[in-house]
Structures are given as C-alpha cells and as structure tokens.
Amino acid sequence: MEPFTTLSSRTVVLPGANIDTDQIIPARFLTTTTRAGLGEHLFADWRYHPDGSPRIDFVLNRTEAQGCRILVAGRNFGCGSSREHAPWALADYGFRAVISTELADIFRSNCLKNGLLPVRVEEPTSAWLIGHPGAQVTLDVAAGTLTLPTGAAVSFPLEAFARHCLLRGLDELDYLLERRNEIEAFERRA
Amino acid sequence: MARAPQTLFDKVWRRHEVSAESADCPAVLYIDLHLIHEVTSPQAFAVLRERGLTVRRPERTLATMDHSTPTLTAQVFGGTPIALEAARRQVRELEANCAESGVELLGLTHSQRGIVHVIGPELGLTQPGKTIVCGDSHTSTHGAVGALAFGIGTTEVGYVLATQCLLQRKPRTLAVNVSGELRAGVTAKDLILAIIGRLGVSGGTGHVIEYRGDTMRALDMEERMTVCNMSIEAGARAGMIGPDETTYRYLEGRPRAPQGEAWERALEAWRALPTDAGARFDREVDLDAAGVEPMITYGTNPGMVIPIGGAIPQRPGDAAFGQALAYMGLTPGEPIRDQPVNVVFLGSCTNARLSDLRAAARLLRGRRIAPGLRMLVVPGSQQVKRQAEAEGLDRVFLEAGAEWRESGCSMCLGMNGDVVGRGEYSVSTSNRNFEGRQGSGARTLLASPLTAAACAVRGRVTDPRELM
Ligand code: SF4
C-alpha cells in the first residue's frame, strides 16, 4: 500500500444518514472475482437511470464533483454488509477519505485495509461540512487533524496502530505473519 | 483473590487472545472456525497467491456456495448450465481455490450445501465458546450457541487463511435483557425487529450484544439464530446467547459436534461459559416481550419498523426519511395494513430453517396465495429441503401456488437471478430492506414467516393472527 500522510481536496457531500453498502455497490455488481474496476458501479442506482444514462441530478455526475477525493456523508455511513467491494468501489472511483459522524464497524475496518481514511467527526463539524459542499479541506494522518478552509482544525480519532500502518504504507498481514511463533505457541496451548 | 465476574463475551475473547491489545496495537485473536463462500473469497485467495502464501490450517476453513448460485433445480442438478456467467465463474473459482489449498468444499450439488449461516449450526460445527468468522456480516447468527461470531472483509479473509488470526480491538458489551412471554402469533423475528426498532440501526455500533433474560432462555435454537442473525442490523459486531440445555440438546449427535468422551469434555467446558452473576456490561437495555406485536418494516433500513397494526410515522422536515418513503411509495400517517403486495419471499439465513417453513406452512395449509402474487420458498440448506419434503411441506407450498426451490440466498440479495421487479412490493423474511437489495427499484417489507404467509394469502399486508 502507498503511505498516506496528508490529503487536500474538495469534498463531495451525501448528506443522508444510514447510507448502506447496498447503495454504495449494489449486489448485482459483486459478481467480480477481482478488486479492480468497481468504481464504475459506485452508487450505481443513484448515479444511473435504469437504461444506463447518468442521472444529472446526482452529485457525482456534476462537474464540480470531478476530482474530489473526500466524501462527506451522513451518520452511520457504510452500514450493512461486510462486502469489501464497498471500499474497493470508493477507492477505485478515486476517493481516499470518508468523513461522517459515525462509520459502521466492518466498513471502517475494510476502509483502513484499502488506503481509504475513515474520519469520524463531531456533529458541528459534520453539519458545517454538509452545509459547505465542495469545501477544500486537508487531512493530516500524523496529526490526526482535519483542517477546514476557515482555518479551524479539528482532530479525529485514529488508533495508533492504524496511524502507524497508514503512514508507512504497511499492511496488517505482514504484522500477523511476523507473529508466527506466538501463534504456534498458542496452538500448542489450546 | 476471587476472579472478577466475567461476561460470556469476555471469556470467549480472552481464551482466544494470542496476544492482548495494548495502546499501540490491537489484540491478535485466534480464529477457530472460518467459513467462506464464493463471493467474498476469490480476491483473498488471489492475494495469497500474489504473496506466495499458503492456507495455514485448511482444516479450520469450510467453504460453501450460496450467494450467487441459482436456486432452480435444473441449474443446480440438471445439467442446465448456471444462467449467470458471473456466478458460473465464481463457482468455478471457489472449486479451484479449494482444490488447490486443501479447504473442504460443500459444493453446488453436495447434500449438505446451503446458506453458510444455516449449515454451520446444522452440521454441529458451530459450537459454544468458538471464535467464528466469515466474509459475511450475518455471521453473527452463529452467536446463538454462545460462540463469538462476526463478519469480516475480504482482506481479513486472506489474513485468516494465511495466519488463522485477526487483529482486533476489543468491542464493548451491550446486554439486551428481554423478559416476559411472547404472545401467540409473535415470533423471534418480531422480537429482533422490535429490538432493532428500539436500538436503532447504529445503536449497537462498536458493541457485542448478549441477549439475556427468560424470553431468550425460552426460545429454541432456531429462534435464537433468527435473533442473533440480525444483530448487525443494529450495527453490532456480534450477538451472543449463553449456552444452556437447549443448546446442548440441539448440538448433541450432529455430525461435526464432538462425540463420546470428547462430547462430555466439551460439555464441561461449555457449562463454564455463561456470563457470571454480577458481571458488568458496558451498556444494558431492557425490553418487555409481552408488549411485542407482529412487526413489519416500512422504510429502507431495518430500524424503520412498526407493529403491523400501526401507522407509518410522520417526520416532517426529515429529508432522508421523506426520501425513504418516496422510494417505498408509502405515505406517512397511513396504516401499513392492506398495502398490496406483489411478491412474498420465504427464505434467507434469518428465516429459512425447518421451524420457519413449518410455521408458514401451518398457515398456508389448505389455502391458496392471492391471484397474481408470486411466492418463492427457498430452504436454507439442502438438508432443510429434504426434511421439509419428508414432512410434506413442499406439497403445502406448491398446492398453495408457491415456488419451491433449491437452497441458497436467492431473493435476499439480487445477485443470483431471483429478483423482485422495479417498483414491486415484497414481503420478505430476510434481514435487509435497503434500497435495491432485492433487485433494482424493489421495495422490501421485512416480516416473520407467519406474517409473510398471511400476506401471501391475502395479497396485502395482513396481521397473521387474523388467519390463525
Ligand atoms: S441469506 Fe441473505 S443475509 Fe443471509 S448470507 Fe445470504 S445474502 Fe447474506
């Protein structure tokens, strides 16, 4: 994985609460056996008409959304399925961070494994971001801060281990593989 | 010094710590049983291959196919190719991955195949005190026997294949205490829907739920599975119920449960698992079971749920709520009763076990489903299918005008050819009513098997007690 240190981008806003993994990537696109190419189907039922033409009223189809790498979403984003296809689709589309007041557990864990930064903020920050779509914000992984265009910086929780992995581009599998002796010792005990 | 009282969750967690968590690092948690299926495993095997790794303990993983597989007998057994090319590819890929890695596969035509969360307990592989994971959020089902069971992503499927371990932060605990007797016509499904309505769809985030109280003790194992299955719909990592005589009776003699002396030893260990008196939970919620009515959802998440005789809530000014109801084509303030229904789906890992089929059949016996309505009955496993046929339940469904299929996830999620049409209303015994879950534009009302059967007969949303 590439190291993740800082990210500056304009935001795209999806204000609704409880946006679930079936919206992020509908099940009919889970038919792939690889990780690539899912970005095309991200939010498919909101992004396209049944005939495949784009819905011009959906935010991702507007010109100002192009090139945005940070998604701001309502409460409890990513609830539902454990399908990692959801963060794969977000990352393949080009997002590198998702900001919400609450991110569903499995989704959050899946994000971290795919270089997608889950950012949990308090209600006032979320309300500000939702009220200012397209705001240019900066995320700093080492400092654990989100800086708004107003200059205000708020911190977001990121546990030490995840921070360490993001900053160095490490993955957890290497860490687990290095624990081999302990795992074997556990198996002998059990 | 006496040991501090512990919860069931604490006990299972501690026994599986290869190393405990610290401020800098999550715990390394050992996984006893890993279940895989065709949709969330191919990319994990691919990563193993890329990195030159092998499956560390193949005998601790069991594979089956359920999500994308067809439910039409001809496509499963009859030599007619699987209609969906993508499903064909996923099936082939899982077969190849299992053959190469030595993982046991209950393949498409295997007599023990079924929905992954139905076959684990049915085979007796799901046991108290185990850690169980699967690349599927409804892995929480297995917690019904007192296991710690949770869904993981595909990257983590790869970790478990390669190391038999996961890196995990210890979740918090939430006790849901339920007391009182469920009324006639009110099922475990109604109970869990009521619990989700109470907690909200993110009320359990970061927590493992333990369902407690005399109501839970009185539920049979299949009912407990229905409850634990939907823990994730309240946002919880897992749901658990302390093992008791009901659990042991259910497991005894199952093909992959311990036998003979090993059974006695296991039993002794399992009896030490339930939460100690005085153990503390991070949160507790109480619910009176006697007040629970048959429940039905009206919106686009399982927390949008009301008693079947109730009116759809009104939330002026709540745009997301308004959008959800617009998607559903339902009007705030109106009763849900008598809403016309196009499709009834009796199936899924929530409600496709033998007792679910029996309950629906009892109501359907001697009746026909409403003209123009489509009812699909999909048993949770091939074993459930055979048992149901031995009891003649298939005849009841077929004579009522329903379709009787091979097991699989089917219409629970629209990826295997079984879908609800755009704009159609489906009363479904599954666990998710998300937009498009059962097919693009499909409108899902979640309910119990009894309610689903009643709706099928009337062709409208119907309180099952009217037909009992
Ligand atoms: S039946 Fe539905 S919820 Fe259960 S495993 Fe299959 S797709 Fe998931």
Coordinates of C-alpha atoms in Angstrom, one line a residue, chain B residues 35-413:
Chain B
L35 CA -16.4 -20.2 6.8
I36 CA -16.0 -18.9 3.2
H37 CA -18.3 -18.5 0.2
E38 CA -17.9 -17.8 -3.5
V39 CA -18.5 -14.0 -3.4
T40 CA -16.1 -12.7 -0.7
S41 CA -13.2 -15.2 -1.0
P42 CA -11.7 -15.1 -4.6
Q43 CA -9.8 -11.8 -4.0
A44 CA -8.4 -13.3 -0.7
F45 CA -7.0 -16.3 -2.4
A46 CA -5.6 -14.1 -5.1
V47 CA -3.7 -12.1 -2.5
L48 CA -2.3 -15.3 -1.0
R49 CA -1.1 -16.4 -4.4
E50 CA 0.5 -12.9 -5.1
R51 CA 2.4 -13.1 -1.9
G52 CA 3.4 -16.7 -2.2
L53 CA 1.5 -17.8 0.9
T54 CA -0.5 -20.9 1.6
V55 CA -3.5 -21.7 3.7
R56 CA -2.1 -22.2 7.2
R57 CA -4.8 -24.5 8.7
P58 CA -7.0 -25.7 5.8
E59 CA -9.0 -28.0 8.2
R60 CA -10.2 -24.9 10.1
T61 CA -11.9 -23.5 7.0
L62 CA -15.1 -24.8 5.4
A63 CA -16.3 -23.5 2.0
T64 CA -19.8 -23.5 0.6
M65 CA -21.6 -21.6 -2.2
D66 CA -24.8 -19.8 -1.6
H67 CA -24.9 -16.1 -2.7
S68 CA -24.7 -16.1 -6.4
T69 CA -25.8 -19.7 -7.0
P70 CA -29.1 -20.4 -8.8
T71 CA -32.0 -22.0 -6.9
L72 CA -33.6 -23.7 -9.9
T73 CA -33.2 -27.4 -9.7
A74 CA -32.3 -27.8 -13.4
Q75 CA -29.4 -25.4 -12.9
V76 CA -28.2 -26.9 -9.7
F77 CA -28.5 -30.6 -10.6
G78 CA -30.0 -31.0 -14.1
G79 CA -27.1 -30.3 -16.4
T80 CA -28.5 -27.0 -17.5
P81 CA -25.7 -24.5 -17.1
I82 CA -25.9 -21.8 -14.5
A83 CA -27.6 -19.0 -16.3
L84 CA -25.5 -16.2 -14.9
E85 CA -22.0 -16.2 -16.4
A86 CA -20.5 -14.4 -13.3
A87 CA -22.0 -17.0 -10.9
R88 CA -20.5 -19.7 -13.1
R89 CA -17.1 -18.1 -12.8
Q90 CA -17.4 -17.6 -9.0
V91 CA -18.4 -21.2 -8.5
R92 CA -15.5 -22.5 -10.7
E93 CA -13.1 -20.2 -9.0
L94 CA -14.1 -21.4 -5.5
E95 CA -13.8 -25.0 -6.6
A96 CA -10.3 -24.4 -8.0
N97 CA -9.2 -22.4 -4.9
C98 CA -10.4 -25.2 -2.5
A99 CA -8.8 -27.9 -4.6
E100 CA -5.5 -26.1 -4.6
S101 CA -5.5 -25.2 -0.9
G102 CA -7.0 -28.3 0.6
V103 CA -10.0 -26.5 2.0
E104 CA -13.1 -28.7 2.2
L105 CA -15.9 -27.5 -0.1
L106 CA -19.6 -28.4 0.2
G107 CA -20.1 -27.7 -3.5
L108 CA -23.1 -27.0 -5.6
T109 CA -24.5 -30.5 -5.7
H110 CA -23.4 -31.5 -2.2
S111 CA -26.2 -32.9 0.0
Q112 CA -25.0 -30.6 2.9
R113 CA -24.7 -27.4 0.9
G114 CA -26.7 -24.4 2.0
I115 CA -26.6 -20.8 3.2
V116 CA -23.3 -20.6 5.1
H117 CA -25.1 -19.5 8.4
V118 CA -27.6 -22.3 8.2
I119 CA -25.1 -25.1 7.6
G120 CA -22.6 -24.2 10.3
P121 CA -25.0 -24.9 13.2
E122 CA -26.8 -27.7 11.3
L123 CA -23.5 -29.7 10.9
G124 CA -22.7 -29.0 14.6
L125 CA -19.5 -27.1 13.6
T126 CA -20.8 -24.0 15.2
Q127 CA -20.1 -24.6 18.9
P128 CA -20.2 -22.7 22.2
G129 CA -17.0 -20.8 23.0
K130 CA -15.6 -20.9 19.5
T131 CA -14.4 -17.8 17.5
I132 CA -16.1 -18.0 14.1
V133 CA -15.7 -15.6 11.2
C134 CA -16.9 -15.4 7.6
G135 CA -16.7 -12.8 4.9
D136 CA -20.4 -12.0 5.6
S137 CA -22.0 -9.7 8.1
H138 CA -24.7 -12.2 9.2
T139 CA -22.0 -14.4 10.7
S140 CA -23.5 -13.1 13.9
T141 CA -26.1 -15.9 13.5
H142 CA -23.6 -18.4 15.0
G143 CA -23.6 -16.5 18.3
A144 CA -26.9 -18.2 19.1
V145 CA -24.9 -21.2 20.5
G146 CA -22.6 -18.9 22.6
A147 CA -19.9 -18.5 20.0
L148 CA -18.2 -15.2 19.3
A149 CA -19.0 -14.9 15.6
F150 CA -18.6 -11.9 13.4
G151 CA -18.4 -10.8 9.8
I152 CA -15.1 -9.7 8.2
G153 CA -14.0 -8.1 4.9
T154 CA -12.2 -10.0 2.2
T155 CA -8.8 -8.7 3.2
E156 CA -9.3 -10.2 6.6
V157 CA -10.5 -13.5 4.9
G158 CA -7.0 -13.5 3.5
Y159 CA -5.4 -12.9 6.9
V160 CA -7.3 -15.8 8.4
L161 CA -6.4 -18.1 5.5
A162 CA -2.7 -17.2 5.9
T163 CA -2.4 -16.9 9.7
Q164 CA -5.7 -18.2 11.3
C165 CA -5.7 -14.9 13.2
L166 CA -7.1 -11.4 13.1
L167 CA -6.1 -8.1 14.5
Q168 CA -9.0 -6.8 16.6
R169 CA -9.7 -4.1 19.1
K170 CA -11.9 -5.5 21.9
P171 CA -15.5 -4.4 21.3
R172 CA -17.7 -3.1 24.2
T173 CA -20.5 -5.2 25.5
L174 CA -24.3 -4.5 25.4
A175 CA -26.8 -6.6 27.3
V176 CA -30.3 -6.7 25.8
N177 CA -32.4 -8.1 28.6
V178 CA -35.8 -9.4 27.5
S179 CA -38.3 -10.8 29.8
G180 CA -41.9 -12.0 29.5
E181 CA -43.7 -14.3 27.2
L182 CA -44.2 -13.7 23.5
R183 CA -47.8 -13.6 22.6
A184 CA -49.4 -16.0 20.1
G185 CA -48.5 -15.1 16.5
V186 CA -45.4 -13.1 17.7
T187 CA -42.2 -14.8 16.7
A188 CA -38.4 -14.4 17.3
K189 CA -38.3 -12.3 14.1
D190 CA -40.8 -9.8 15.5
L191 CA -38.8 -9.7 18.7
I192 CA -35.5 -8.9 16.9
L193 CA -37.2 -6.3 14.7
A194 CA -38.6 -4.7 17.9
I195 CA -35.2 -4.7 19.4
I196 CA -33.7 -3.0 16.3
G197 CA -36.5 -0.5 16.3
R198 CA -35.6 0.3 19.9
L199 CA -31.8 0.4 19.5
G200 CA -31.8 2.0 16.0
V201 CA -29.7 0.8 13.1
S202 CA -26.5 2.1 14.6
G203 CA -27.4 1.6 18.3
G204 CA -25.1 -1.4 18.6
T205 CA -22.1 0.1 16.8
G206 CA -18.8 -0.9 18.5
H207 CA -20.6 -3.5 20.7
V208 CA -21.2 -7.2 21.0
I209 CA -24.7 -7.8 22.2
E210 CA -25.6 -10.5 24.6
Y211 CA -29.3 -11.3 24.5
R212 CA -30.4 -12.3 28.0
G213 CA -33.5 -12.9 30.1
D214 CA -36.2 -15.5 30.5
T215 CA -37.6 -14.8 27.0
M216 CA -34.3 -15.8 25.4
R217 CA -34.0 -18.9 27.6
A218 CA -37.4 -20.0 26.3
L219 CA -36.5 -19.6 22.6
D220 CA -35.4 -22.8 20.8
M221 CA -32.1 -22.8 18.9
E222 CA -33.5 -21.8 15.5
E223 CA -35.4 -18.9 17.1
R224 CA -32.1 -17.8 18.8
M225 CA -30.4 -17.9 15.5
T226 CA -33.0 -15.6 14.0
V227 CA -32.4 -13.1 16.8
C228 CA -28.6 -13.2 16.6
N229 CA -28.7 -13.1 12.8
M230 CA -30.0 -9.5 12.8
S231 CA -27.6 -8.2 15.5
I232 CA -25.7 -6.5 12.6
E233 CA -28.8 -4.6 11.6
A234 CA -28.5 -2.7 14.9
G235 CA -24.9 -2.1 14.0
A236 CA -23.4 -4.6 16.5
R237 CA -20.3 -6.6 15.7
A238 CA -21.9 -9.8 17.0
G239 CA -24.8 -11.2 19.0
M240 CA -24.4 -14.0 21.6
I241 CA -26.7 -16.1 23.8
G242 CA -25.3 -18.0 26.7
P243 CA -25.3 -21.8 26.1
D244 CA -27.7 -23.9 28.1
E245 CA -29.5 -27.2 28.0
T246 CA -31.4 -26.1 24.8
T247 CA -28.0 -25.5 23.1
Y248 CA -26.6 -28.8 24.2
R249 CA -29.6 -30.8 23.1
Y250 CA -29.5 -29.1 19.7
L251 CA -25.9 -29.9 19.2
E252 CA -25.7 -33.4 20.6
G253 CA -25.3 -36.0 17.8
R254 CA -24.8 -33.6 15.0
P255 CA -22.2 -34.9 12.5
R256 CA -19.4 -32.5 13.4
A257 CA -20.1 -32.0 17.0
P258 CA -17.8 -33.7 19.5
Q259 CA -18.8 -37.3 20.1
G260 CA -18.5 -39.8 23.0
E261 CA -15.9 -38.8 25.6
A262 CA -15.0 -35.7 23.6
W263 CA -18.6 -34.6 23.9
E264 CA -18.5 -35.0 27.7
R265 CA -15.3 -32.9 27.9
A266 CA -16.8 -30.3 25.6
L267 CA -19.9 -30.1 27.7
E268 CA -17.9 -29.5 30.8
A269 CA -16.1 -26.6 29.2
W270 CA -19.2 -25.1 27.7
R271 CA -21.0 -25.1 31.1
A272 CA -18.4 -22.6 32.3
L273 CA -19.1 -20.1 29.6
P274 CA -22.3 -18.3 30.5
T275 CA -21.9 -14.8 32.0
D276 CA -21.1 -14.9 35.7
A277 CA -23.6 -13.4 38.2
G278 CA -22.6 -9.8 38.8
A279 CA -20.6 -9.4 35.6
R280 CA -20.8 -5.9 34.2
F281 CA -21.8 -4.8 30.7
D282 CA -20.8 -1.5 29.2
R283 CA -24.5 -0.9 28.4
E284 CA -27.8 -2.5 29.2
V285 CA -31.2 -2.2 27.6
D286 CA -34.4 -3.8 28.9
L287 CA -37.4 -5.0 26.8
D288 CA -40.7 -6.5 27.7
A289 CA -41.5 -9.3 25.3
A290 CA -45.2 -9.4 26.2
G291 CA -45.6 -6.0 24.6
V292 CA -44.2 -7.0 21.2
E293 CA -46.6 -7.2 18.3
P294 CA -46.0 -8.8 14.9
M295 CA -43.7 -6.3 13.3
I296 CA -43.1 -5.1 9.7
T297 CA -40.7 -2.6 8.2
Y298 CA -42.0 0.3 6.1
G299 CA -38.7 2.0 5.1
T300 CA -35.3 1.4 3.7
N301 CA -33.5 0.2 6.8
P302 CA -34.5 -2.4 9.4
G303 CA -34.9 0.2 12.1
M304 CA -37.8 1.7 10.2
V305 CA -40.2 -0.8 11.7
I306 CA -43.7 -0.7 13.3
P307 CA -46.2 -3.1 14.7
I308 CA -48.3 -4.4 11.8
G309 CA -51.4 -2.7 13.0
G310 CA -49.6 0.6 13.3
A311 CA -49.4 3.7 11.2
I312 CA -46.3 4.8 9.2
P313 CA -44.6 7.5 11.3
Q314 CA -44.6 11.2 10.2
R315 CA -41.3 13.1 10.4
P316 CA -41.9 16.4 8.7
G317 CA -38.6 18.2 7.9
D318 CA -36.6 15.0 7.8
A319 CA -35.5 14.8 4.2
A320 CA -33.8 11.4 4.4
F321 CA -37.0 10.0 5.9
G322 CA -39.1 11.6 3.2
Q323 CA -36.8 10.1 0.5
A324 CA -37.0 6.6 2.0
L325 CA -40.8 6.8 2.0
A326 CA -40.8 8.2 -1.6
Y327 CA -38.7 5.2 -2.6
M328 CA -41.1 2.9 -0.9
G329 CA -44.1 4.7 -2.4
L330 CA -45.7 4.8 1.1
T331 CA -47.4 7.7 2.8
P332 CA -46.6 8.9 6.3
G333 CA -49.5 8.7 8.7
E334 CA -51.2 5.9 6.8
P335 CA -51.7 2.4 8.2
I336 CA -49.4 -0.3 6.6
R337 CA -52.2 -2.8 6.8
D338 CA -53.8 -3.7 3.5
Q339 CA -50.8 -2.4 1.5
P340 CA -50.9 -4.5 -1.7
V341 CA -48.0 -7.0 -2.1
N342 CA -46.6 -8.4 -5.3
V343 CA -44.0 -10.9 -4.1
V344 CA -43.5 -12.9 -0.9
F345 CA -40.1 -14.4 -0.2
L346 CA -39.8 -17.1 2.5
G347 CA -36.1 -17.7 2.8
S348 CA -32.6 -16.4 3.9
C349 CA -30.3 -17.1 6.8
T350 CA -32.7 -15.3 9.1
N351 CA -35.8 -17.4 8.5
A352 CA -35.3 -20.5 6.2
R353 CA -34.8 -23.2 8.8
L354 CA -37.3 -26.0 9.3
S355 CA -39.3 -24.3 12.0
D356 CA -39.7 -21.3 9.8
L357 CA -41.0 -23.4 6.9
R358 CA -43.3 -25.2 9.3
A359 CA -44.8 -22.0 10.7
A360 CA -45.5 -20.7 7.2
A361 CA -46.9 -24.0 6.0
R362 CA -49.3 -24.2 9.0
L363 CA -50.9 -21.0 7.9
L364 CA -50.8 -21.9 4.2
R365 CA -52.2 -25.4 4.5
G366 CA -55.5 -25.7 2.6
R367 CA -55.2 -22.1 1.4
R368 CA -54.0 -20.5 -1.9
I369 CA -51.9 -17.5 -2.4
A370 CA -53.6 -14.4 -3.8
P371 CA -54.0 -14.4 -7.6
G372 CA -51.2 -12.6 -9.4
L373 CA -48.9 -12.8 -6.3
R374 CA -45.6 -14.6 -6.6
M375 CA -44.3 -16.6 -3.6
L376 CA -40.9 -18.1 -3.6
V377 CA -39.9 -20.6 -0.8
V378 CA -36.2 -21.2 -0.6
P379 CA -35.0 -23.6 2.1
G380 CA -31.9 -22.5 4.0
S381 CA -30.0 -25.7 3.2
Q382 CA -30.3 -28.9 1.2
Q383 CA -30.8 -30.7 4.5
V384 CA -33.7 -28.4 5.4
K385 CA -35.1 -29.0 2.0
R386 CA -35.1 -32.8 2.4
Q387 CA -36.5 -32.6 5.9
A388 CA -39.3 -30.3 4.7
E389 CA -40.1 -32.7 1.9
A390 CA -40.2 -35.6 4.3
E391 CA -42.8 -33.8 6.2
G392 CA -44.7 -32.8 3.1
L393 CA -44.2 -29.1 3.5
D394 CA -43.2 -28.8 -0.2
R395 CA -46.7 -30.1 -1.1
V396 CA -48.3 -27.4 1.0
F397 CA -46.3 -24.7 -0.6
L398 CA -46.8 -26.0 -4.1
E399 CA -50.5 -26.6 -3.6
A400 CA -50.8 -23.0 -2.3
G401 CA -49.3 -21.8 -5.5
A402 CA -45.8 -21.0 -4.3
E403 CA -42.5 -22.0 -5.9
W404 CA -40.2 -24.5 -4.1
R405 CA -36.5 -24.1 -4.8
E406 CA -33.1 -25.5 -4.1
S407 CA -31.3 -23.7 -1.1
G408 CA -29.3 -20.5 -1.4
C409 CA -29.5 -16.8 -0.6
S410 CA -31.9 -16.3 -3.5
M411 CA -34.0 -13.2 -3.3
C412 CA -32.4 -12.0 -0.1
L413 CA -30.0 -10.1 -2.4

